[in-house]
Short mmCIF file of C-alpha atoms in Angstrom, two decimals:
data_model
loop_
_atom_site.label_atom_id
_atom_site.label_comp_id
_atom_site.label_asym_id
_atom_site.label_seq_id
_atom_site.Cartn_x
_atom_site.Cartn_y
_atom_site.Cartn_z
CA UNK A 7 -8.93 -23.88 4.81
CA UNK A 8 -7.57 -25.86 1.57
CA UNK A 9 -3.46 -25.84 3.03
CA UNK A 10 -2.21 -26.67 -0.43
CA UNK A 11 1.66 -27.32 -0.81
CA UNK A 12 3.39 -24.03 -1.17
CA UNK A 13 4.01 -23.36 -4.89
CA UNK A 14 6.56 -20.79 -4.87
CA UNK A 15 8.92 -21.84 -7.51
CA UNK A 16 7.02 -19.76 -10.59
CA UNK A 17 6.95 -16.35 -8.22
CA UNK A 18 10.61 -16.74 -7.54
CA UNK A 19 11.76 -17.43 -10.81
CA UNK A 20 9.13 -14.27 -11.59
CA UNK A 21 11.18 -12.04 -9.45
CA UNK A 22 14.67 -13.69 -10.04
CA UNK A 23 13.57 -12.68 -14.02
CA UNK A 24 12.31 -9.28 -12.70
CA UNK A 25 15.53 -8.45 -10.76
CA UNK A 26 18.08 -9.14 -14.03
CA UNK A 27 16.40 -7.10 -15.90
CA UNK A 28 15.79 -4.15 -13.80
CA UNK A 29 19.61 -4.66 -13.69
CA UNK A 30 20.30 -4.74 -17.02
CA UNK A 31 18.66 -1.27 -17.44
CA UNK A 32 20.62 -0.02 -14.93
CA UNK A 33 23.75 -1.52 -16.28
CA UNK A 34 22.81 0.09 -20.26
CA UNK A 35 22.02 3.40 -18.19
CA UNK A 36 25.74 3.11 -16.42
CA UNK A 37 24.27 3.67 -13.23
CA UNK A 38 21.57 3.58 -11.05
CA UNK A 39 18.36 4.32 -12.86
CA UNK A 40 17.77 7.73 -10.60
CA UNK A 41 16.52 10.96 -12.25
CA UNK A 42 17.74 14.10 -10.17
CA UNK A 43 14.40 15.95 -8.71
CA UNK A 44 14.20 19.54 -9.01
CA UNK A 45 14.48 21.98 -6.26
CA UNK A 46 10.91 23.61 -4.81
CA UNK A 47 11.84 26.57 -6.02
CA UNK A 48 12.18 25.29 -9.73
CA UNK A 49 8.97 23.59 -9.10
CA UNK A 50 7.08 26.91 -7.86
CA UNK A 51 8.55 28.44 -11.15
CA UNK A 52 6.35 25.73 -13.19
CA UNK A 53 3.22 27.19 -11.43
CA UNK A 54 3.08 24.36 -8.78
CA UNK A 55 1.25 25.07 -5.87
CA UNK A 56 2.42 24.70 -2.28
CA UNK A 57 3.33 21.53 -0.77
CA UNK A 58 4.98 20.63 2.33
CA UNK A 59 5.90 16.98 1.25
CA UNK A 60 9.18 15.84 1.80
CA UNK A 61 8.58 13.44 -1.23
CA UNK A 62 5.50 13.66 -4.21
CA UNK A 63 4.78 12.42 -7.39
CA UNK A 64 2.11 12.85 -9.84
CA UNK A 65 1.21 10.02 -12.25
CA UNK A 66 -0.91 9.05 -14.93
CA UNK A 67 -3.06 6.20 -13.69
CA UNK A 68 -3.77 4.90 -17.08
CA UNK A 69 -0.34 3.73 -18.28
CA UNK A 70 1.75 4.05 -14.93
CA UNK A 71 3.96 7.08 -16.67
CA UNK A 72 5.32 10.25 -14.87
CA UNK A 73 2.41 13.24 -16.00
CA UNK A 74 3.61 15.50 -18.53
CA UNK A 75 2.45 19.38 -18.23
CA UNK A 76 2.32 21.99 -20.52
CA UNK A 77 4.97 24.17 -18.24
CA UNK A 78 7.47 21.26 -18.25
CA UNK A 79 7.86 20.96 -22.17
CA UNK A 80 11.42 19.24 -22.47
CA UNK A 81 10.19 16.05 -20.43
CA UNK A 82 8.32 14.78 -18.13
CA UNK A 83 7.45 16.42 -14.78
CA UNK A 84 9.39 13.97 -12.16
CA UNK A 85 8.13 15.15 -8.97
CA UNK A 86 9.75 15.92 -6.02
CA UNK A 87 12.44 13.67 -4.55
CA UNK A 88 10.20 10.99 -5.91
CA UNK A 89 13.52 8.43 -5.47
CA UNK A 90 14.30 9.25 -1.65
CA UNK A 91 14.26 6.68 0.63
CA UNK A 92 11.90 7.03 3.76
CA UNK A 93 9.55 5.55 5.68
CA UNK A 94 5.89 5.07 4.29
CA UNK A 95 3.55 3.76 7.46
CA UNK A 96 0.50 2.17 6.88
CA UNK A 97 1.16 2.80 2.98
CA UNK A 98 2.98 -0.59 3.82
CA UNK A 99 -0.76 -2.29 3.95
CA UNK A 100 -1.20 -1.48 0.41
CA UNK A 101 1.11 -4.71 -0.23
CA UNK A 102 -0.44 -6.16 2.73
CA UNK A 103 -3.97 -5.96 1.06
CA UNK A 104 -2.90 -6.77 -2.36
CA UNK A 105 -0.87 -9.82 -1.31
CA UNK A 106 -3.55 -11.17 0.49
CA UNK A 107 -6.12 -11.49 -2.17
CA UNK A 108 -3.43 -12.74 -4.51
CA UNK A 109 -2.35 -15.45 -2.20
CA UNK A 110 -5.84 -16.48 -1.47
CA UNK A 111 -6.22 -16.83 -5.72
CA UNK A 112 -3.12 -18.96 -6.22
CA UNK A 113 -3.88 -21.37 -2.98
CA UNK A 114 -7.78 -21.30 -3.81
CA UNK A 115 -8.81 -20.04 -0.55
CA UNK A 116 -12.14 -18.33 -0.58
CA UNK A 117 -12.36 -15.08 1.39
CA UNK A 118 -15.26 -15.97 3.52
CA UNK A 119 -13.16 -17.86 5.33
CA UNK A 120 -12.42 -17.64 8.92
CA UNK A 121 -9.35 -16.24 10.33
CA UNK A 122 -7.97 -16.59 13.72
CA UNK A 123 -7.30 -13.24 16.05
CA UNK A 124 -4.84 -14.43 18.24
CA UNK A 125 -3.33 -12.37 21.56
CA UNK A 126 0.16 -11.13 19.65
CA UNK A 127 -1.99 -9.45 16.94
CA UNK A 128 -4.40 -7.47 19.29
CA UNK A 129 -1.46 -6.28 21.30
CA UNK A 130 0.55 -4.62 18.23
CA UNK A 131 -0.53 -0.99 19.37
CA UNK A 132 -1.01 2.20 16.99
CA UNK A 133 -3.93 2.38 15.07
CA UNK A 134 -6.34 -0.45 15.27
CA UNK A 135 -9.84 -2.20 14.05
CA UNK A 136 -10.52 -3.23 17.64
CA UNK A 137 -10.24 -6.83 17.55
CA UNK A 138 -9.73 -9.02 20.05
CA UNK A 139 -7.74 -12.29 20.85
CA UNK A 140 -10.05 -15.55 20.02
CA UNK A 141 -11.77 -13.64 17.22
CA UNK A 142 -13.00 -15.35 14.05
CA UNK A 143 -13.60 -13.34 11.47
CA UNK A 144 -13.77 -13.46 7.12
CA UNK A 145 -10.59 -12.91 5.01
CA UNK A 146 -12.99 -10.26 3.19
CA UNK A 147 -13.47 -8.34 6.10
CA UNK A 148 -10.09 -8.47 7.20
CA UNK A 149 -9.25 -6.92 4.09
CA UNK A 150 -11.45 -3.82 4.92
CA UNK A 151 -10.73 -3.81 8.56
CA UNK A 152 -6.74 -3.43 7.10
CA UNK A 153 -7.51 -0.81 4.38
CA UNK A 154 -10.51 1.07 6.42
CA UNK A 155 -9.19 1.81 9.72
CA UNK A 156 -5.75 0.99 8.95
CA UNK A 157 -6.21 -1.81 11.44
CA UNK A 158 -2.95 -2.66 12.29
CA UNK A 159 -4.30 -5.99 14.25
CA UNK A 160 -5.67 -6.97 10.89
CA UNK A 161 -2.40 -6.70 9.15
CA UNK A 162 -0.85 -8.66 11.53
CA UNK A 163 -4.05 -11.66 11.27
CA UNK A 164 -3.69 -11.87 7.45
CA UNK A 165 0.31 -12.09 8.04
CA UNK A 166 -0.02 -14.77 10.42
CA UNK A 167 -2.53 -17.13 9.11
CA UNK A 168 -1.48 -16.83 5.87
CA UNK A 169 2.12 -17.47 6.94
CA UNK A 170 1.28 -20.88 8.08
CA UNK A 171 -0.12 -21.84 4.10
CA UNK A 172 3.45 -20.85 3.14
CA UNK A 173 5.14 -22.57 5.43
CA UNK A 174 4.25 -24.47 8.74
CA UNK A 175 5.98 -23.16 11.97
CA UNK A 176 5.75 -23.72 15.48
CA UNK A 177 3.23 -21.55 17.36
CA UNK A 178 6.03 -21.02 20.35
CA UNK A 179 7.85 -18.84 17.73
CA UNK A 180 7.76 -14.99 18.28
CA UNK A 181 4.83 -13.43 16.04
CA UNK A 182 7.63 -11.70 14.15
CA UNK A 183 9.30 -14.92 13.41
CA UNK A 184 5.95 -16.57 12.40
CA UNK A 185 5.30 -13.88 9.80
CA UNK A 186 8.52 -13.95 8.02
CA UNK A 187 7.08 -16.19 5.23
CA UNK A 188 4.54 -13.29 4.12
CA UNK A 189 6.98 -10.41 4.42
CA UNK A 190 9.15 -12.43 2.11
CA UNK A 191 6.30 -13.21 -0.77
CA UNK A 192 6.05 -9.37 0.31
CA UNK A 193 9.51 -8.19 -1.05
CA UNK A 194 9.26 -11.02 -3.60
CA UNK A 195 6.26 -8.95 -5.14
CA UNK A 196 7.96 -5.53 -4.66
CA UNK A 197 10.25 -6.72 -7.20
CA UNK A 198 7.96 -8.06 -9.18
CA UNK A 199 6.48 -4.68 -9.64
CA UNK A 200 10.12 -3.35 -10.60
CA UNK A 201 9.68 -1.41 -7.01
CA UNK A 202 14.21 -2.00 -6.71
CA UNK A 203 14.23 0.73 -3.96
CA UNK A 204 11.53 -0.52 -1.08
CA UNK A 205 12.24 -3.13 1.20
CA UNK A 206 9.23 -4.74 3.93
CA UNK A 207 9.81 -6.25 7.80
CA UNK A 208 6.29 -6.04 8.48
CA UNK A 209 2.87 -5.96 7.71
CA UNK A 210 1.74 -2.91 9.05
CA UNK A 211 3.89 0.07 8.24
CA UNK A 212 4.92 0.72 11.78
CA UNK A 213 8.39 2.24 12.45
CA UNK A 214 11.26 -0.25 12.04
CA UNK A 215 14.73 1.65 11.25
CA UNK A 216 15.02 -1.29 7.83
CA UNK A 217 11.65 -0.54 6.11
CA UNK A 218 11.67 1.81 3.36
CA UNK A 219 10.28 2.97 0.33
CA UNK A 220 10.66 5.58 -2.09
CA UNK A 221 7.28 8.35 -3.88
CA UNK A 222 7.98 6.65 -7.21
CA UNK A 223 7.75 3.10 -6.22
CA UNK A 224 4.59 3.65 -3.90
CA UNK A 225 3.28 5.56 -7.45
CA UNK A 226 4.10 1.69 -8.80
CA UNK A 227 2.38 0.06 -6.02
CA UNK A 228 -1.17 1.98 -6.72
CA UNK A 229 -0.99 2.06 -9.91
CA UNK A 230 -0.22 -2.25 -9.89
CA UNK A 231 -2.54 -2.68 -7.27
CA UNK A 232 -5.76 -0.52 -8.65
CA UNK A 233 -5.67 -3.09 -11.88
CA UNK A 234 -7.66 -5.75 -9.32
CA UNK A 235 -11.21 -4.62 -8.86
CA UNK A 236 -11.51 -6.39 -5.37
CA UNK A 237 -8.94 -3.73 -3.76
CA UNK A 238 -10.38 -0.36 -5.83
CA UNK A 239 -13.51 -1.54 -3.90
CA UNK A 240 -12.29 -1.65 -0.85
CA UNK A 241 -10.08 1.12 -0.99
CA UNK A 242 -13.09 3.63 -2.60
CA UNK A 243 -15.05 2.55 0.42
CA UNK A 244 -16.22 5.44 3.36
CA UNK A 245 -18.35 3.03 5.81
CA UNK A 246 -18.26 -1.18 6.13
CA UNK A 247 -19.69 -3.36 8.84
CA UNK A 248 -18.80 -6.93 9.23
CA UNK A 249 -19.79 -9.46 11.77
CA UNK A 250 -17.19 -11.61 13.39
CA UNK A 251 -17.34 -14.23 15.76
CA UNK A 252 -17.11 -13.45 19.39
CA UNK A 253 -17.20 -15.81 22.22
CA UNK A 254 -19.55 -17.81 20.87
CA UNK A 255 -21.81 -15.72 19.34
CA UNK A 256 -22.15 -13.26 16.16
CA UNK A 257 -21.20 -9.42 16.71
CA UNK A 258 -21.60 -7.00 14.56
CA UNK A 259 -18.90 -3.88 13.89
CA UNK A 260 -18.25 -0.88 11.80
CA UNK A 261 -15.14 0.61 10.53
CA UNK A 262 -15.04 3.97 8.93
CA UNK A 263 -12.66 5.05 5.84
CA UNK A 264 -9.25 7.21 7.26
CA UNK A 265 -9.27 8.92 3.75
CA UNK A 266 -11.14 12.23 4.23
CA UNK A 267 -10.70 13.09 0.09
CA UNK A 268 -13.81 10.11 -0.61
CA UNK A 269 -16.35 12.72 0.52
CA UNK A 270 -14.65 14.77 -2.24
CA UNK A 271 -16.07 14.23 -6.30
CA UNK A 272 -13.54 12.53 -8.03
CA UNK A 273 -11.29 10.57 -5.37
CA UNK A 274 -11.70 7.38 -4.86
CA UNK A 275 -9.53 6.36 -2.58
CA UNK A 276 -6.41 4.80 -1.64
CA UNK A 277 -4.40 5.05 1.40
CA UNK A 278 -3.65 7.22 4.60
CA UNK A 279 -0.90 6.79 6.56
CA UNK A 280 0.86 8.48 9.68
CA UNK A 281 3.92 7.57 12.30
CA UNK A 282 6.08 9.80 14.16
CA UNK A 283 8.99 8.71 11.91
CA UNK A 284 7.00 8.91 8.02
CA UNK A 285 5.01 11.60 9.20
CA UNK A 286 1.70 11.79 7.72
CA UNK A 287 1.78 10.05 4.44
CA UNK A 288 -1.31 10.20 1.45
CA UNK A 289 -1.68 7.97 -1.72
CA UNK A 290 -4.42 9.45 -3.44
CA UNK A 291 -6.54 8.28 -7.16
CA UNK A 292 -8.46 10.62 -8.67
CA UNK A 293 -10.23 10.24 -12.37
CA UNK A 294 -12.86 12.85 -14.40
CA UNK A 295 -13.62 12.77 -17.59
CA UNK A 296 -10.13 13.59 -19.03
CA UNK A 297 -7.87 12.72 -15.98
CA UNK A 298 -6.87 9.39 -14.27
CA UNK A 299 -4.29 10.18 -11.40
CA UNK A 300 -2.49 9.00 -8.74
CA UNK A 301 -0.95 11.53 -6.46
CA UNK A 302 1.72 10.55 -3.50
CA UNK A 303 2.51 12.56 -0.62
CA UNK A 304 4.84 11.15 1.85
CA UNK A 305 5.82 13.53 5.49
CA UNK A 306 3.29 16.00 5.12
CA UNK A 307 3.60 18.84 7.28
CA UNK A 308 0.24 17.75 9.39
CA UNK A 309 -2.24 15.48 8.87
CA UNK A 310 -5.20 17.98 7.44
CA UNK A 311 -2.81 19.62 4.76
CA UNK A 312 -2.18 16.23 3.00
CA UNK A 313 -5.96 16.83 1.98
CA UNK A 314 -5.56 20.17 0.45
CA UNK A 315 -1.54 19.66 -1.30
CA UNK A 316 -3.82 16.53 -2.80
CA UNK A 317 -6.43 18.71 -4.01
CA UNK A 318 -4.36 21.55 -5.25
CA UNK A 319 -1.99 19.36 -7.27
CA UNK A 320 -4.77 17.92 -8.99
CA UNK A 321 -6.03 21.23 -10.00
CA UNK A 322 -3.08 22.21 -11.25
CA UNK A 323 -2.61 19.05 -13.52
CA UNK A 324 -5.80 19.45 -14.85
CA UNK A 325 -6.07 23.79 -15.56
#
């Protein structure tokens, strides 16, 4: 692995640059730059269907901008408490994903590289891409083992070894001390995206009572991460298998795509996500020959529904 110097100085003055002038805005608005979200009930009124979402947004995956309906003619359709803070779960690997292949570009480290699984990462619990302690396995298929599966080992490898080409630690340290470097460049490039109300403490999504983000800057997130072609590949894929190295020999293994919508025409991809806490969660791109969407559904009433609220509000955009 090429451990190049950390050269952090141009993203910080990116962000430092980012953060003045998101508040500027805020300070020519006179106040936070919030919009107030209509009720259901107003919503239901504009011919939306059902959704049990606690948060949604609809946008318009070609220029980033709130969709704009022919029932909602005085401005743009906002959503639904689109700037609520919450929890997002494995959304959170969305960031994850994209900051890995970013890092990799600006330190020149090629994705079939090797990665080390060490015992901390295998033991983080929820949902997982079954690997184990002593693994060695590519950055690339780390990537898919994070997105497919929602493997929340993988987050945890990519945190960790790329943590030490930010800054060297000792290994003694707590795995949640050894991480902080990435969960850092991870806020850094939250603000970089002009996402002001979303804050990471880990790689994962997992419940922690300081994590949170809001419907409209997870809408930023997709719509910022879907411009690399790397991570629309990933994301848009149902079924990858990857060897890794395992005690000394080669083993093969295949992970299988959480998002149920890619069997649907139209979807393509990008990211499930469930804890007790967010609830089930959905990110969702969908494109035709006149539409290019991204749909966000965060504390769905179950787990199966997120799939039909997805499908519904996409009809509606488009009849």
């Amino acid at each position: 692995m090429n451990l190049k110097p950390p050269i952090q100085r141009s993203r910080i003055q990116r962000v430092q640059t980012a953060t003045l002038n998101i508040k500027r805005t805020q300070s020519a608005n006179k106040g936070p730059m919030r919009q107030k979200s209509l009720s259901k009930g107003d919503l239901t009124k504009l011919g939306l269907p059902y959704f049990s979402a606690q948060c949604m947004l609809i946008i318009n995956a070609s220029n980033g901008k709130e969709i704009i309906v022919k029932y909602y003619i005085f401005k743009p359709f906002e959503g639904y408490q689109q700037n609520k803070r919450v929890q997002i779960a494995s959304i959170t690997k969305l960031m994850t994903c994209y900051l890995c292949v970013s890092l990799c570009k600006e330190f020149e480290i090629n994705l079939n590289e090797y990665f080390f699984v060490t015992y901390e990462a295998v033991d983080i619990g929820g949902t997982m891409a079954f690997l184990r302690a002593g693994d060695q396995i590519r950055i690339i298929d780390l990537l898919y083992a994070l997105m497919l599966p929602s493997g929340n080992d993988a987050a945890l490898v990519i945190a960790e070894n790329l943590s030490i080409v930010l800054k060297e630690f000792s290994s003694q340290l707590n795995i949640q001390y050894r991480i902080q470097p990435f969960i850092q460049q991870m806020n850094i490039q939250a603000q970089l995206f002009g996402m002001s109300d979303t804050k990471f403490m880990n790689p994962h999504g997992l419940h922690n009572e300081f994590c949170y983000s809001t419907a409209q800057d997870v809408a930023k997130l997709c719509f910022e991460i879907y411009k690399e072609p790397l991570i629309r590949e990933i994301a848009s894929t149902s079924e990858y298998e990857a060897v890794m190295k395992r005690q000394g020999q080669f083993e093969r293994i295949v992970w299988y795509n959480t998002n149920k919508l890619l069997t649907q025409q139209g979807f393509y991809g990008i990211k499930t996500g469930v804890t007790i806490k967010a609830g089930p969660c959905l990110t969702s791109y969908y494109q035709d020959e006149k539409h290019k969407l991204i749909i966000v559904l965060l504390n769905c009433l179950s787990n199966d529904i997120r799939w039909r609220e997805t499908m519904n509000l996409v009809n509606w955009v488009k009849q």
